[in-house]
């Protein structure tokens, strides 16, 4: 249960993340419930306390996610699959997909990589809108 704030893209071309423990929707991009893949990123294991995606790794295939937009519209998504990527791995499939209405949730996981200044992995939950 969290507010979703707009985030952009870093100068290096990576999706930016919220500065605090909230969730961030990549913009410009697809809104949850619209055709294509909406991508929401959020922290887990935030340095100053609980974060929006602390339990994201617990989601399993078939679990549901509800998104209520700023117009009061509720869209329900079902988890299709989960994957992990190296922090610097290209993952174009997270951001593309025009064959339906998708929601992809992204958070950091894995051991801390001191040289990179980030966690070593990204955990992604891929979900599809229910009719």
mmCIF file with all atom_site columns, C-alpha atoms in Angstrom:
data_model
loop_
_atom_site.group_PDB
_atom_site.id
_atom_site.type_symbol
_atom_site.label_atom_id
_atom_site.label_alt_id
_atom_site.label_comp_id
_atom_site.label_asym_id
_atom_site.label_entity_id
_atom_site.label_seq_id
_atom_site.pdbx_PDB_ins_code
_atom_site.Cartn_x
_atom_site.Cartn_y
_atom_site.Cartn_z
_atom_site.occupancy
_atom_site.B_iso_or_equiv
_atom_site.pdbx_formal_charge
_atom_site.auth_seq_id
_atom_site.auth_comp_id
_atom_site.auth_asym_id
_atom_site.auth_atom_id
_atom_site.pdbx_PDB_model_num
ATOM 1   C CA . UNK A 1 1   ? 0.000   0.000   0.000   1.00 0.00 ? 1   UNK A CA 1
ATOM 2   C CA . UNK A 1 2   ? 1.949   3.044   -1.190  1.00 0.00 ? 2   UNK A CA 1
ATOM 3   C CA . UNK A 1 3   ? 1.827   6.282   -3.073  1.00 0.00 ? 3   UNK A CA 1
ATOM 4   C CA . UNK A 1 4   ? 3.318   6.027   -6.555  1.00 0.00 ? 4   UNK A CA 1
ATOM 5   C CA . UNK A 1 5   ? 5.416   9.010   -7.627  1.00 0.00 ? 5   UNK A CA 1
ATOM 6   C CA . UNK A 1 6   ? 6.654   9.818   -11.146 1.00 0.00 ? 6   UNK A CA 1
ATOM 7   C CA . UNK A 1 7   ? 10.322  9.029   -11.893 1.00 0.00 ? 7   UNK A CA 1
ATOM 8   C CA . UNK A 1 8   ? 12.358  9.482   -15.048 1.00 0.00 ? 8   UNK A CA 1
ATOM 9   C CA . UNK A 1 9   ? 15.491  8.017   -16.554 1.00 0.00 ? 9   UNK A CA 1
ATOM 10  C CA . UNK A 1 10  ? 19.044  8.628   -15.302 1.00 0.00 ? 10  UNK A CA 1
ATOM 11  C CA . UNK A 1 11  ? 21.675  10.252  -17.560 1.00 0.00 ? 11  UNK A CA 1
ATOM 12  C CA . UNK A 1 12  ? 23.117  6.728   -18.044 1.00 0.00 ? 12  UNK A CA 1
ATOM 13  C CA . UNK A 1 13  ? 19.790  5.522   -19.450 1.00 0.00 ? 13  UNK A CA 1
ATOM 14  C CA . UNK A 1 14  ? 18.678  3.521   -16.401 1.00 0.00 ? 14  UNK A CA 1
ATOM 15  C CA . UNK A 1 15  ? 15.255  3.843   -14.816 1.00 0.00 ? 15  UNK A CA 1
ATOM 16  C CA . UNK A 1 16  ? 15.455  6.266   -11.918 1.00 0.00 ? 16  UNK A CA 1
ATOM 17  C CA . UNK A 1 17  ? 14.033  5.348   -8.512  1.00 0.00 ? 17  UNK A CA 1
ATOM 18  C CA . UNK A 1 18  ? 12.281  7.355   -5.826  1.00 0.00 ? 18  UNK A CA 1
ATOM 19  C CA . UNK A 1 19  ? 14.566  8.969   -3.262  1.00 0.00 ? 19  UNK A CA 1
ATOM 20  C CA . UNK A 1 20  ? 12.449  7.723   -0.366  1.00 0.00 ? 20  UNK A CA 1
ATOM 21  C CA . UNK A 1 21  ? 10.804  4.401   0.484   1.00 0.00 ? 21  UNK A CA 1
ATOM 22  C CA . UNK A 1 22  ? 7.844   5.000   -1.890  1.00 0.00 ? 22  UNK A CA 1
ATOM 23  C CA . UNK A 1 23  ? 7.209   3.543   -5.353  1.00 0.00 ? 23  UNK A CA 1
ATOM 24  C CA . UNK A 1 24  ? 7.975   5.291   -8.638  1.00 0.00 ? 24  UNK A CA 1
ATOM 25  C CA . UNK A 1 25  ? 6.240   4.970   -12.013 1.00 0.00 ? 25  UNK A CA 1
ATOM 26  C CA . UNK A 1 26  ? 8.572   5.536   -14.944 1.00 0.00 ? 26  UNK A CA 1
ATOM 27  C CA . UNK A 1 27  ? 7.530   8.551   -17.012 1.00 0.00 ? 27  UNK A CA 1
ATOM 28  C CA . UNK A 1 28  ? 7.072   9.071   -19.765 1.00 0.00 ? 28  UNK A CA 1
ATOM 29  C CA . UNK A 1 29  ? 5.655   5.618   -19.915 1.00 0.00 ? 29  UNK A CA 1
ATOM 30  C CA . UNK A 1 30  ? 2.577   3.454   -19.767 1.00 0.00 ? 30  UNK A CA 1
ATOM 31  C CA . UNK A 1 31  ? 0.087   4.010   -16.950 1.00 0.00 ? 31  UNK A CA 1
ATOM 32  C CA . UNK A 1 32  ? -1.102  0.880   -15.105 1.00 0.00 ? 32  UNK A CA 1
ATOM 33  C CA . UNK A 1 33  ? -4.150  -0.493  -16.907 1.00 0.00 ? 33  UNK A CA 1
ATOM 34  C CA . UNK A 1 34  ? -3.293  1.035   -20.284 1.00 0.00 ? 34  UNK A CA 1
ATOM 35  C CA . UNK A 1 35  ? -2.063  -1.022  -23.237 1.00 0.00 ? 35  UNK A CA 1
ATOM 36  C CA . UNK A 1 36  ? 1.641   -1.869  -22.843 1.00 0.00 ? 36  UNK A CA 1
ATOM 37  C CA . UNK A 1 37  ? 3.933   -2.361  -19.857 1.00 0.00 ? 37  UNK A CA 1
ATOM 38  C CA . UNK A 1 38  ? 3.698   0.013   -16.900 1.00 0.00 ? 38  UNK A CA 1
ATOM 39  C CA . UNK A 1 39  ? 6.859   -0.165  -14.782 1.00 0.00 ? 39  UNK A CA 1
ATOM 40  C CA . UNK A 1 40  ? 6.938   0.702   -11.094 1.00 0.00 ? 40  UNK A CA 1
ATOM 41  C CA . UNK A 1 41  ? 10.208  0.651   -9.159  1.00 0.00 ? 41  UNK A CA 1
ATOM 42  C CA . UNK A 1 42  ? 10.639  0.772   -5.418  1.00 0.00 ? 42  UNK A CA 1
ATOM 43  C CA . UNK A 1 43  ? 13.209  0.128   -2.746  1.00 0.00 ? 43  UNK A CA 1
ATOM 44  C CA . UNK A 1 44  ? 13.506  -2.898  -0.503  1.00 0.00 ? 44  UNK A CA 1
ATOM 45  C CA . UNK A 1 45  ? 15.744  -2.936  2.516   1.00 0.00 ? 45  UNK A CA 1
ATOM 46  C CA . UNK A 1 46  ? 15.735  0.877   2.640   1.00 0.00 ? 46  UNK A CA 1
ATOM 47  C CA . UNK A 1 47  ? 18.480  2.324   4.811   1.00 0.00 ? 47  UNK A CA 1
ATOM 48  C CA . UNK A 1 48  ? 16.190  4.253   7.169   1.00 0.00 ? 48  UNK A CA 1
ATOM 49  C CA . UNK A 1 49  ? 13.338  1.793   7.693   1.00 0.00 ? 49  UNK A CA 1
ATOM 50  C CA . UNK A 1 50  ? 10.584  -0.092  5.860   1.00 0.00 ? 50  UNK A CA 1
ATOM 51  C CA . UNK A 1 51  ? 10.210  0.357   2.117   1.00 0.00 ? 51  UNK A CA 1
ATOM 52  C CA . UNK A 1 52  ? 7.400   -0.265  -0.340  1.00 0.00 ? 52  UNK A CA 1
ATOM 53  C CA . UNK A 1 53  ? 8.868   -3.433  -1.898  1.00 0.00 ? 53  UNK A CA 1
ATOM 54  C CA . UNK A 1 54  ? 10.404  -5.121  1.170   1.00 0.00 ? 54  UNK A CA 1
ATOM 55  C CA . UNK A 1 55  ? 8.178   -8.149  0.510   1.00 0.00 ? 55  UNK A CA 1
ATOM 56  C CA . UNK A 1 56  ? 8.144   -8.076  -3.301  1.00 0.00 ? 56  UNK A CA 1
ATOM 57  C CA . UNK A 1 57  ? 10.221  -11.270 -3.509  1.00 0.00 ? 57  UNK A CA 1
ATOM 58  C CA . UNK A 1 58  ? 7.374   -13.106 -1.728  1.00 0.00 ? 58  UNK A CA 1
ATOM 59  C CA . UNK A 1 59  ? 4.931   -12.630 -4.631  1.00 0.00 ? 59  UNK A CA 1
ATOM 60  C CA . UNK A 1 60  ? 4.229   -15.820 -6.547  1.00 0.00 ? 60  UNK A CA 1
ATOM 61  C CA . UNK A 1 61  ? 2.577   -16.720 -9.826  1.00 0.00 ? 61  UNK A CA 1
ATOM 62  C CA . UNK A 1 62  ? -1.172  -16.184 -9.501  1.00 0.00 ? 62  UNK A CA 1
ATOM 63  C CA . UNK A 1 63  ? -0.974  -13.583 -6.707  1.00 0.00 ? 63  UNK A CA 1
ATOM 64  C CA . UNK A 1 64  ? -2.909  -10.395 -7.436  1.00 0.00 ? 64  UNK A CA 1
ATOM 65  C CA . UNK A 1 65  ? -1.892  -6.739  -7.293  1.00 0.00 ? 65  UNK A CA 1
ATOM 66  C CA . UNK A 1 66  ? -4.398  -3.869  -7.206  1.00 0.00 ? 66  UNK A CA 1
ATOM 67  C CA . UNK A 1 67  ? -3.568  -0.423  -8.529  1.00 0.00 ? 67  UNK A CA 1
ATOM 68  C CA . UNK A 1 68  ? -5.879  2.524   -7.924  1.00 0.00 ? 68  UNK A CA 1
ATOM 69  C CA . UNK A 1 69  ? -5.026  5.449   -10.195 1.00 0.00 ? 69  UNK A CA 1
ATOM 70  C CA . UNK A 1 70  ? -5.490  9.163   -9.589  1.00 0.00 ? 70  UNK A CA 1
ATOM 71  C CA . UNK A 1 71  ? -8.906  8.969   -11.293 1.00 0.00 ? 71  UNK A CA 1
ATOM 72  C CA . UNK A 1 72  ? -10.150 6.322   -8.838  1.00 0.00 ? 72  UNK A CA 1
ATOM 73  C CA . UNK A 1 73  ? -9.976  3.491   -11.393 1.00 0.00 ? 73  UNK A CA 1
ATOM 74  C CA . UNK A 1 74  ? -8.891  0.132   -9.912  1.00 0.00 ? 74  UNK A CA 1
ATOM 75  C CA . UNK A 1 75  ? -7.012  -2.318  -12.109 1.00 0.00 ? 75  UNK A CA 1
ATOM 76  C CA . UNK A 1 76  ? -6.218  -5.824  -10.863 1.00 0.00 ? 76  UNK A CA 1
ATOM 77  C CA . UNK A 1 77  ? -3.157  -7.662  -12.159 1.00 0.00 ? 77  UNK A CA 1
ATOM 78  C CA . UNK A 1 78  ? -2.153  -11.322 -11.731 1.00 0.00 ? 78  UNK A CA 1
ATOM 79  C CA . UNK A 1 79  ? 1.506   -12.269 -11.355 1.00 0.00 ? 79  UNK A CA 1
ATOM 80  C CA . UNK A 1 80  ? 2.654   -14.171 -14.450 1.00 0.00 ? 80  UNK A CA 1
ATOM 81  C CA . UNK A 1 81  ? 6.309   -14.736 -13.504 1.00 0.00 ? 81  UNK A CA 1
ATOM 82  C CA . UNK A 1 82  ? 9.250   -13.404 -11.537 1.00 0.00 ? 82  UNK A CA 1
ATOM 83  C CA . UNK A 1 83  ? 12.873  -13.024 -12.640 1.00 0.00 ? 83  UNK A CA 1
ATOM 84  C CA . UNK A 1 84  ? 16.168  -11.745 -11.348 1.00 0.00 ? 84  UNK A CA 1
ATOM 85  C CA . UNK A 1 85  ? 18.655  -9.740  -13.392 1.00 0.00 ? 85  UNK A CA 1
ATOM 86  C CA . UNK A 1 86  ? 22.170  -8.506  -12.710 1.00 0.00 ? 86  UNK A CA 1
ATOM 87  C CA . UNK A 1 87  ? 22.008  -4.820  -11.752 1.00 0.00 ? 87  UNK A CA 1
ATOM 88  C CA . UNK A 1 88  ? 23.621  -3.756  -15.052 1.00 0.00 ? 88  UNK A CA 1
ATOM 89  C CA . UNK A 1 89  ? 21.959  -6.349  -17.320 1.00 0.00 ? 89  UNK A CA 1
ATOM 90  C CA . UNK A 1 90  ? 19.785  -5.131  -20.191 1.00 0.00 ? 90  UNK A CA 1
ATOM 91  C CA . UNK A 1 91  ? 16.198  -6.120  -19.526 1.00 0.00 ? 91  UNK A CA 1
ATOM 92  C CA . UNK A 1 92  ? 14.262  -4.606  -22.410 1.00 0.00 ? 92  UNK A CA 1
ATOM 93  C CA . UNK A 1 93  ? 11.335  -6.988  -21.825 1.00 0.00 ? 93  UNK A CA 1
ATOM 94  C CA . UNK A 1 94  ? 10.627  -5.178  -18.542 1.00 0.00 ? 94  UNK A CA 1
ATOM 95  C CA . UNK A 1 95  ? 9.842   -1.960  -20.410 1.00 0.00 ? 95  UNK A CA 1
ATOM 96  C CA . UNK A 1 96  ? 8.235   -3.273  -23.604 1.00 0.00 ? 96  UNK A CA 1
ATOM 97  C CA . UNK A 1 97  ? 5.120   -5.246  -24.322 1.00 0.00 ? 97  UNK A CA 1
ATOM 98  C CA . UNK A 1 98  ? 2.220   -3.993  -26.362 1.00 0.00 ? 98  UNK A CA 1
ATOM 99  C CA . UNK A 1 99  ? 0.278   -7.240  -26.549 1.00 0.00 ? 99  UNK A CA 1
ATOM 100 C CA . UNK A 1 100 ? -1.867  -6.521  -23.510 1.00 0.00 ? 100 UNK A CA 1
ATOM 101 C CA . UNK A 1 101 ? -1.978  -4.556  -20.279 1.00 0.00 ? 101 UNK A CA 1
ATOM 102 C CA . UNK A 1 102 ? 0.991   -5.354  -18.046 1.00 0.00 ? 102 UNK A CA 1
ATOM 103 C CA . UNK A 1 103 ? 2.465   -4.181  -14.757 1.00 0.00 ? 103 UNK A CA 1
ATOM 104 C CA . UNK A 1 104 ? 6.107   -4.872  -13.990 1.00 0.00 ? 104 UNK A CA 1
ATOM 105 C CA . UNK A 1 105 ? 7.444   -4.210  -10.483 1.00 0.00 ? 105 UNK A CA 1
ATOM 106 C CA . UNK A 1 106 ? 11.189  -3.774  -9.913  1.00 0.00 ? 106 UNK A CA 1
ATOM 107 C CA . UNK A 1 107 ? 13.318  -3.713  -6.758  1.00 0.00 ? 107 UNK A CA 1
ATOM 108 C CA . UNK A 1 108 ? 16.916  -4.288  -5.723  1.00 0.00 ? 108 UNK A CA 1
ATOM 109 C CA . UNK A 1 109 ? 17.952  -7.543  -4.119  1.00 0.00 ? 109 UNK A CA 1
ATOM 110 C CA . UNK A 1 110 ? 21.055  -9.645  -3.591  1.00 0.00 ? 110 UNK A CA 1
ATOM 111 C CA . UNK A 1 111 ? 24.337  -8.761  -1.927  1.00 0.00 ? 111 UNK A CA 1
ATOM 112 C CA . UNK A 1 112 ? 25.567  -5.167  -1.877  1.00 0.00 ? 112 UNK A CA 1
ATOM 113 C CA . UNK A 1 113 ? 28.106  -4.387  -4.622  1.00 0.00 ? 113 UNK A CA 1
ATOM 114 C CA . UNK A 1 114 ? 30.386  -1.745  -3.069  1.00 0.00 ? 114 UNK A CA 1
ATOM 115 C CA . UNK A 1 115 ? 32.140  -0.960  -6.350  1.00 0.00 ? 115 UNK A CA 1
ATOM 116 C CA . UNK A 1 116 ? 28.837  -0.301  -8.139  1.00 0.00 ? 116 UNK A CA 1
ATOM 117 C CA . UNK A 1 117 ? 27.190  1.332   -5.124  1.00 0.00 ? 117 UNK A CA 1
ATOM 118 C CA . UNK A 1 118 ? 24.052  -0.780  -5.464  1.00 0.00 ? 118 UNK A CA 1
ATOM 119 C CA . UNK A 1 119 ? 22.641  -4.230  -4.777  1.00 0.00 ? 119 UNK A CA 1
ATOM 120 C CA . UNK A 1 120 ? 23.902  -6.860  -7.190  1.00 0.00 ? 120 UNK A CA 1
ATOM 121 C CA . UNK A 1 121 ? 20.513  -7.965  -8.545  1.00 0.00 ? 121 UNK A CA 1
ATOM 122 C CA . UNK A 1 122 ? 17.131  -6.629  -9.626  1.00 0.00 ? 122 UNK A CA 1
ATOM 123 C CA . UNK A 1 123 ? 14.016  -8.628  -8.799  1.00 0.00 ? 123 UNK A CA 1
ATOM 124 C CA . UNK A 1 124 ? 11.195  -8.156  -11.317 1.00 0.00 ? 124 UNK A CA 1
ATOM 125 C CA . UNK A 1 125 ? 7.576   -9.239  -10.987 1.00 0.00 ? 125 UNK A CA 1
ATOM 126 C CA . UNK A 1 126 ? 5.709   -9.469  -14.302 1.00 0.00 ? 126 UNK A CA 1
ATOM 127 C CA . UNK A 1 127 ? 1.914   -9.211  -14.017 1.00 0.00 ? 127 UNK A CA 1
ATOM 128 C CA . UNK A 1 128 ? -0.985  -9.052  -16.477 1.00 0.00 ? 128 UNK A CA 1
ATOM 129 C CA . UNK A 1 129 ? -4.264  -7.164  -16.090 1.00 0.00 ? 129 UNK A CA 1
ATOM 130 C CA . UNK A 1 130 ? -7.310  -9.281  -15.365 1.00 0.00 ? 130 UNK A CA 1
ATOM 131 C CA . UNK A 1 131 ? -10.409 -8.714  -17.486 1.00 0.00 ? 131 UNK A CA 1
#
